[in-house]
Amino acid sequence: VCGVCSGGGASSSPRPESPAGWGSVVVLYTTSMSTVRKTAAQCQRVRSVLTNLGVEFLERDISMAVAYKEELRRRLGLDKAGGSKVPAPTQVPHLFIDDESMGGGDELDDMAAEGYLKELLLDKGRTSKKSATESCGGCGGKQLVICDRCHGSMRLVMMDNTGGTGQEVERRCPWCNEVGMCECEQCVPKFARTSALTAGGG
């Protein structure tokens, strides 16, 4: 029996407070790196369950942005784990529903394979008849788009007024992640846009 159904597992332990907004969304943390085939297959299996049931969810690919990995660790309280110099491992896939952890890694994969995840989503009223082929017109369902400020180069020419010189200098683009992409403004709610937070609200 899965940890969620039995009342045990990650969902039963205290979790740190999250920003307003997380309490009303489904969030799936995944990785698109296929180096570890087992993990990639698990992410795909859980994603397919959500998509086929018409669940509206945010996907956070931790291989595309360090901010997503840090966000997951923060939500699980792993960034405060006993002050250890060796960080606790971050397991994906990992699913949150209304800011509550439903489990991750092998546990979540077992839930998806054995039908428990479907039952859980039905019980929480998160399924719909929305077609699995429907996707955002802005990003095609990827939830990430190429940065429209640096066009994916991650570099910008800015004016440096230090010392009154007014010289043009090249700087790292503050709006995009480490692969030159930003969250799609059409389908990712503002509270969940890490690029906007990093850039100071832009």
Protein backbone atom coordinates (compact mmCIF):
# COMPACT_ATOMS: atom_id res chain seq x y z
CA VAL A 1 0.00 0.00 0.00
CA CYS A 2 1.35 3.45 -0.86
CA GLY A 3 2.51 5.87 1.84
CA VAL A 4 -0.27 8.34 1.09
CA CYS A 5 -3.05 5.76 1.31
CA SER A 6 -1.69 4.30 4.57
CA GLY A 7 -1.14 7.68 6.18
CA GLY A 8 2.66 7.32 6.23
CA GLY A 9 5.46 8.45 3.95
CA ALA A 10 6.63 11.96 3.13
CA SER A 11 3.15 13.48 3.30
CA SER A 12 2.81 12.79 7.04
CA SER A 13 5.91 14.73 8.11
CA PRO A 14 5.94 18.49 8.79
CA ARG A 15 6.89 20.64 5.81
CA PRO A 16 8.10 24.24 5.63
CA GLU A 17 5.69 27.01 4.72
CA SER A 18 5.33 27.71 1.00
CA PRO A 19 4.41 30.93 -0.81
CA ALA A 20 0.73 31.68 -1.35
CA GLY A 21 -0.52 29.92 -4.47
CA TRP A 22 1.03 26.49 -3.98
CA GLY A 23 -2.01 25.43 -1.97
CA SER A 24 -4.21 25.27 -5.06
CA VAL A 25 -2.05 23.61 -7.73
CA VAL A 26 -0.69 20.22 -8.73
CA VAL A 27 3.09 20.28 -9.22
CA LEU A 28 5.19 17.46 -10.68
CA TYR A 29 8.97 17.61 -10.35
CA THR A 30 10.77 15.62 -13.05
CA THR A 31 14.01 15.40 -14.98
CA SER A 32 14.43 15.19 -18.76
CA MET A 33 17.95 13.79 -18.46
CA SER A 34 17.97 10.20 -19.69
CA THR A 35 21.34 9.31 -18.11
CA VAL A 36 19.52 7.20 -15.54
CA ARG A 37 16.93 5.33 -17.61
CA LYS A 38 14.94 4.14 -14.61
CA THR A 39 14.36 7.71 -13.38
CA ALA A 40 13.46 8.97 -16.86
CA ALA A 41 10.96 6.13 -17.28
CA GLN A 42 9.40 6.83 -13.88
CA CYS A 43 8.98 10.53 -14.72
CA GLN A 44 7.33 9.62 -18.02
CA ARG A 45 4.97 7.14 -16.38
CA VAL A 46 3.73 9.60 -13.75
CA ARG A 47 3.45 12.39 -16.33
CA SER A 48 1.38 10.13 -18.57
CA VAL A 49 -1.05 9.31 -15.75
CA LEU A 50 -1.64 13.00 -15.05
CA THR A 51 -1.96 13.90 -18.73
CA ASN A 52 -4.31 11.02 -19.61
CA LEU A 53 -6.60 11.94 -16.71
CA GLY A 54 -6.77 15.56 -17.86
CA VAL A 55 -5.03 16.87 -14.73
CA GLU A 56 -3.85 20.47 -14.95
CA PHE A 57 -0.39 20.56 -13.43
CA LEU A 58 2.87 22.49 -13.36
CA GLU A 59 5.91 20.47 -14.37
CA ARG A 60 9.27 21.49 -12.90
CA ASP A 61 12.17 19.86 -14.77
CA ILE A 62 15.07 20.02 -12.30
CA SER A 63 17.56 19.29 -15.09
CA MET A 64 16.52 22.51 -16.85
CA ALA A 65 16.84 24.86 -13.86
CA VAL A 66 18.76 24.63 -10.62
CA ALA A 67 16.06 26.86 -9.11
CA TYR A 68 13.54 24.02 -9.51
CA LYS A 69 15.80 21.58 -7.67
CA GLU A 70 16.34 24.08 -4.87
CA GLU A 71 12.60 24.74 -4.77
CA LEU A 72 11.86 21.01 -4.35
CA ARG A 73 14.47 20.65 -1.61
CA ARG A 74 13.00 23.66 0.17
CA ARG A 75 9.45 22.31 -0.03
CA LEU A 76 10.62 18.97 1.38
CA GLY A 77 12.68 20.64 4.10
CA LEU A 78 15.88 19.01 2.82
CA ASP A 79 17.81 22.29 2.83
CA LYS A 80 17.66 22.23 6.63
CA ALA A 81 18.44 18.56 7.16
CA GLY A 82 20.55 18.54 10.31
CA GLY A 83 23.14 20.94 8.97
CA SER A 84 24.91 18.11 7.16
CA LYS A 85 27.55 19.16 4.64
CA VAL A 86 26.39 16.34 2.36
CA PRO A 87 22.98 17.29 0.88
CA ALA A 88 20.22 14.71 1.10
CA PRO A 89 19.29 13.24 -2.30
CA THR A 90 16.40 14.78 -4.20
CA GLN A 91 14.14 12.10 -5.68
CA VAL A 92 12.17 12.63 -8.86
CA PRO A 93 9.52 12.23 -9.98
CA HIS A 94 7.92 13.96 -7.00
CA LEU A 95 4.31 15.07 -6.83
CA PHE A 96 2.62 17.78 -4.78
CA ILE A 97 -1.12 18.32 -4.65
CA ASP A 98 -2.33 21.48 -2.91
CA ASP A 99 1.13 21.91 -1.32
CA GLU A 100 1.10 18.39 0.13
CA SER A 101 3.72 15.85 -0.91
CA MET A 102 2.21 12.72 -2.42
CA GLY A 103 5.55 10.93 -2.52
CA GLY A 104 8.43 10.58 -4.93
CA GLY A 105 10.84 8.21 -6.60
CA ASP A 106 10.00 4.50 -6.42
CA GLU A 107 7.01 5.12 -4.14
CA LEU A 108 5.31 7.48 -6.61
CA ASP A 109 6.18 5.22 -9.54
CA ASP A 110 4.55 2.26 -7.77
CA MET A 111 1.44 4.38 -7.14
CA ALA A 112 1.26 5.20 -10.85
CA ALA A 113 1.82 1.62 -11.98
CA GLU A 114 -0.64 0.04 -9.53
CA GLY A 115 -3.47 2.54 -9.97
CA TYR A 116 -3.22 4.23 -6.57
CA LEU A 117 -2.26 7.55 -8.15
CA LYS A 118 -5.33 7.51 -10.38
CA GLU A 119 -7.54 6.80 -7.36
CA LEU A 120 -5.89 9.62 -5.41
CA LEU A 121 -6.41 12.15 -8.21
CA LEU A 122 -10.04 11.08 -8.65
CA ASP A 123 -10.62 11.36 -4.90
CA LYS A 124 -9.18 14.88 -4.84
CA GLY A 125 -11.28 15.93 -7.85
CA ARG A 126 -8.26 16.76 -9.98
CA THR A 127 -9.24 14.86 -13.13
CA SER A 128 -11.15 16.26 -16.09
CA LYS A 129 -12.23 15.35 -19.62
CA LYS A 130 -9.72 17.77 -21.09
CA SER A 131 -8.01 16.22 -24.09
CA ALA A 132 -4.46 15.04 -23.51
CA THR A 133 -3.52 16.64 -26.83
CA GLU A 134 -4.57 20.14 -25.73
CA SER A 135 -1.63 22.36 -24.91
CA CYS A 136 -0.71 25.98 -24.31
CA GLY A 137 -0.45 28.07 -27.44
CA GLY A 138 2.49 29.97 -26.02
CA CYS A 139 4.83 27.10 -25.18
CA GLY A 140 3.21 23.97 -26.63
CA GLY A 141 2.81 22.52 -23.16
CA LYS A 142 6.51 22.79 -22.28
CA GLN A 143 5.87 25.60 -19.75
CA LEU A 144 9.22 27.11 -20.78
CA VAL A 145 9.98 29.49 -23.65
CA ILE A 146 13.16 31.04 -25.03
CA CYS A 147 13.94 34.27 -23.20
CA ASP A 148 12.61 37.18 -25.26
CA ARG A 149 15.19 39.57 -23.80
CA CYS A 150 18.42 37.73 -24.65
CA HIS A 151 16.89 35.32 -27.20
CA GLY A 152 18.43 32.37 -25.40
CA SER A 153 22.01 33.63 -25.47
CA MET A 154 21.95 34.36 -21.70
CA ARG A 155 23.99 37.51 -22.39
CA LEU A 156 22.87 41.14 -22.57
CA VAL A 157 24.64 44.42 -23.29
CA MET A 158 23.88 46.81 -20.45
CA MET A 159 24.92 50.30 -19.47
CA ASP A 160 27.37 50.36 -16.56
CA ASN A 161 27.16 53.69 -14.77
CA THR A 162 29.70 52.75 -12.10
CA GLY A 163 31.97 55.72 -11.55
CA GLY A 164 29.96 57.75 -14.02
CA THR A 165 31.64 56.09 -17.01
CA GLY A 166 28.42 55.07 -18.77
CA GLN A 167 30.14 52.24 -20.65
CA GLU A 168 28.34 49.38 -22.33
CA VAL A 169 29.23 46.03 -20.81
CA GLU A 170 28.08 42.48 -21.43
CA ARG A 171 26.32 40.82 -18.51
CA ARG A 172 24.53 37.56 -17.72
CA CYS A 173 20.82 37.95 -18.51
CA PRO A 174 18.98 38.16 -15.16
CA TRP A 175 15.61 37.03 -16.56
CA CYS A 176 16.35 33.52 -17.87
CA ASN A 177 17.59 30.28 -16.37
CA GLU A 178 20.86 28.51 -17.09
CA VAL A 179 19.65 27.26 -20.49
CA GLY A 180 18.34 30.62 -21.71
CA MET A 181 14.66 29.96 -21.03
CA CYS A 182 11.86 31.52 -18.95
CA GLU A 183 8.54 30.26 -17.65
CA CYS A 184 5.65 30.73 -20.07
CA GLU A 185 3.52 33.69 -18.95
CA GLN A 186 0.41 32.18 -20.56
CA CYS A 187 0.26 29.00 -18.47
CA VAL A 188 2.62 29.37 -15.50
CA PRO A 189 1.10 31.48 -12.69
CA LYS A 190 3.14 34.47 -11.58
CA PHE A 191 3.88 33.08 -8.10
CA ALA A 192 5.59 30.06 -9.69
CA ARG A 193 7.85 31.97 -12.10
CA THR A 194 11.33 31.62 -10.68
CA SER A 195 12.82 33.75 -13.46
CA ALA A 196 10.66 36.73 -12.44
CA LEU A 197 11.68 36.29 -8.81
CA THR A 198 15.35 36.11 -9.74
CA ALA A 199 15.13 39.23 -11.87
CA GLY A 200 13.38 41.18 -9.15
CA GLY A 201 9.82 40.89 -10.42
CA GLY A 202 10.19 41.53 -14.17
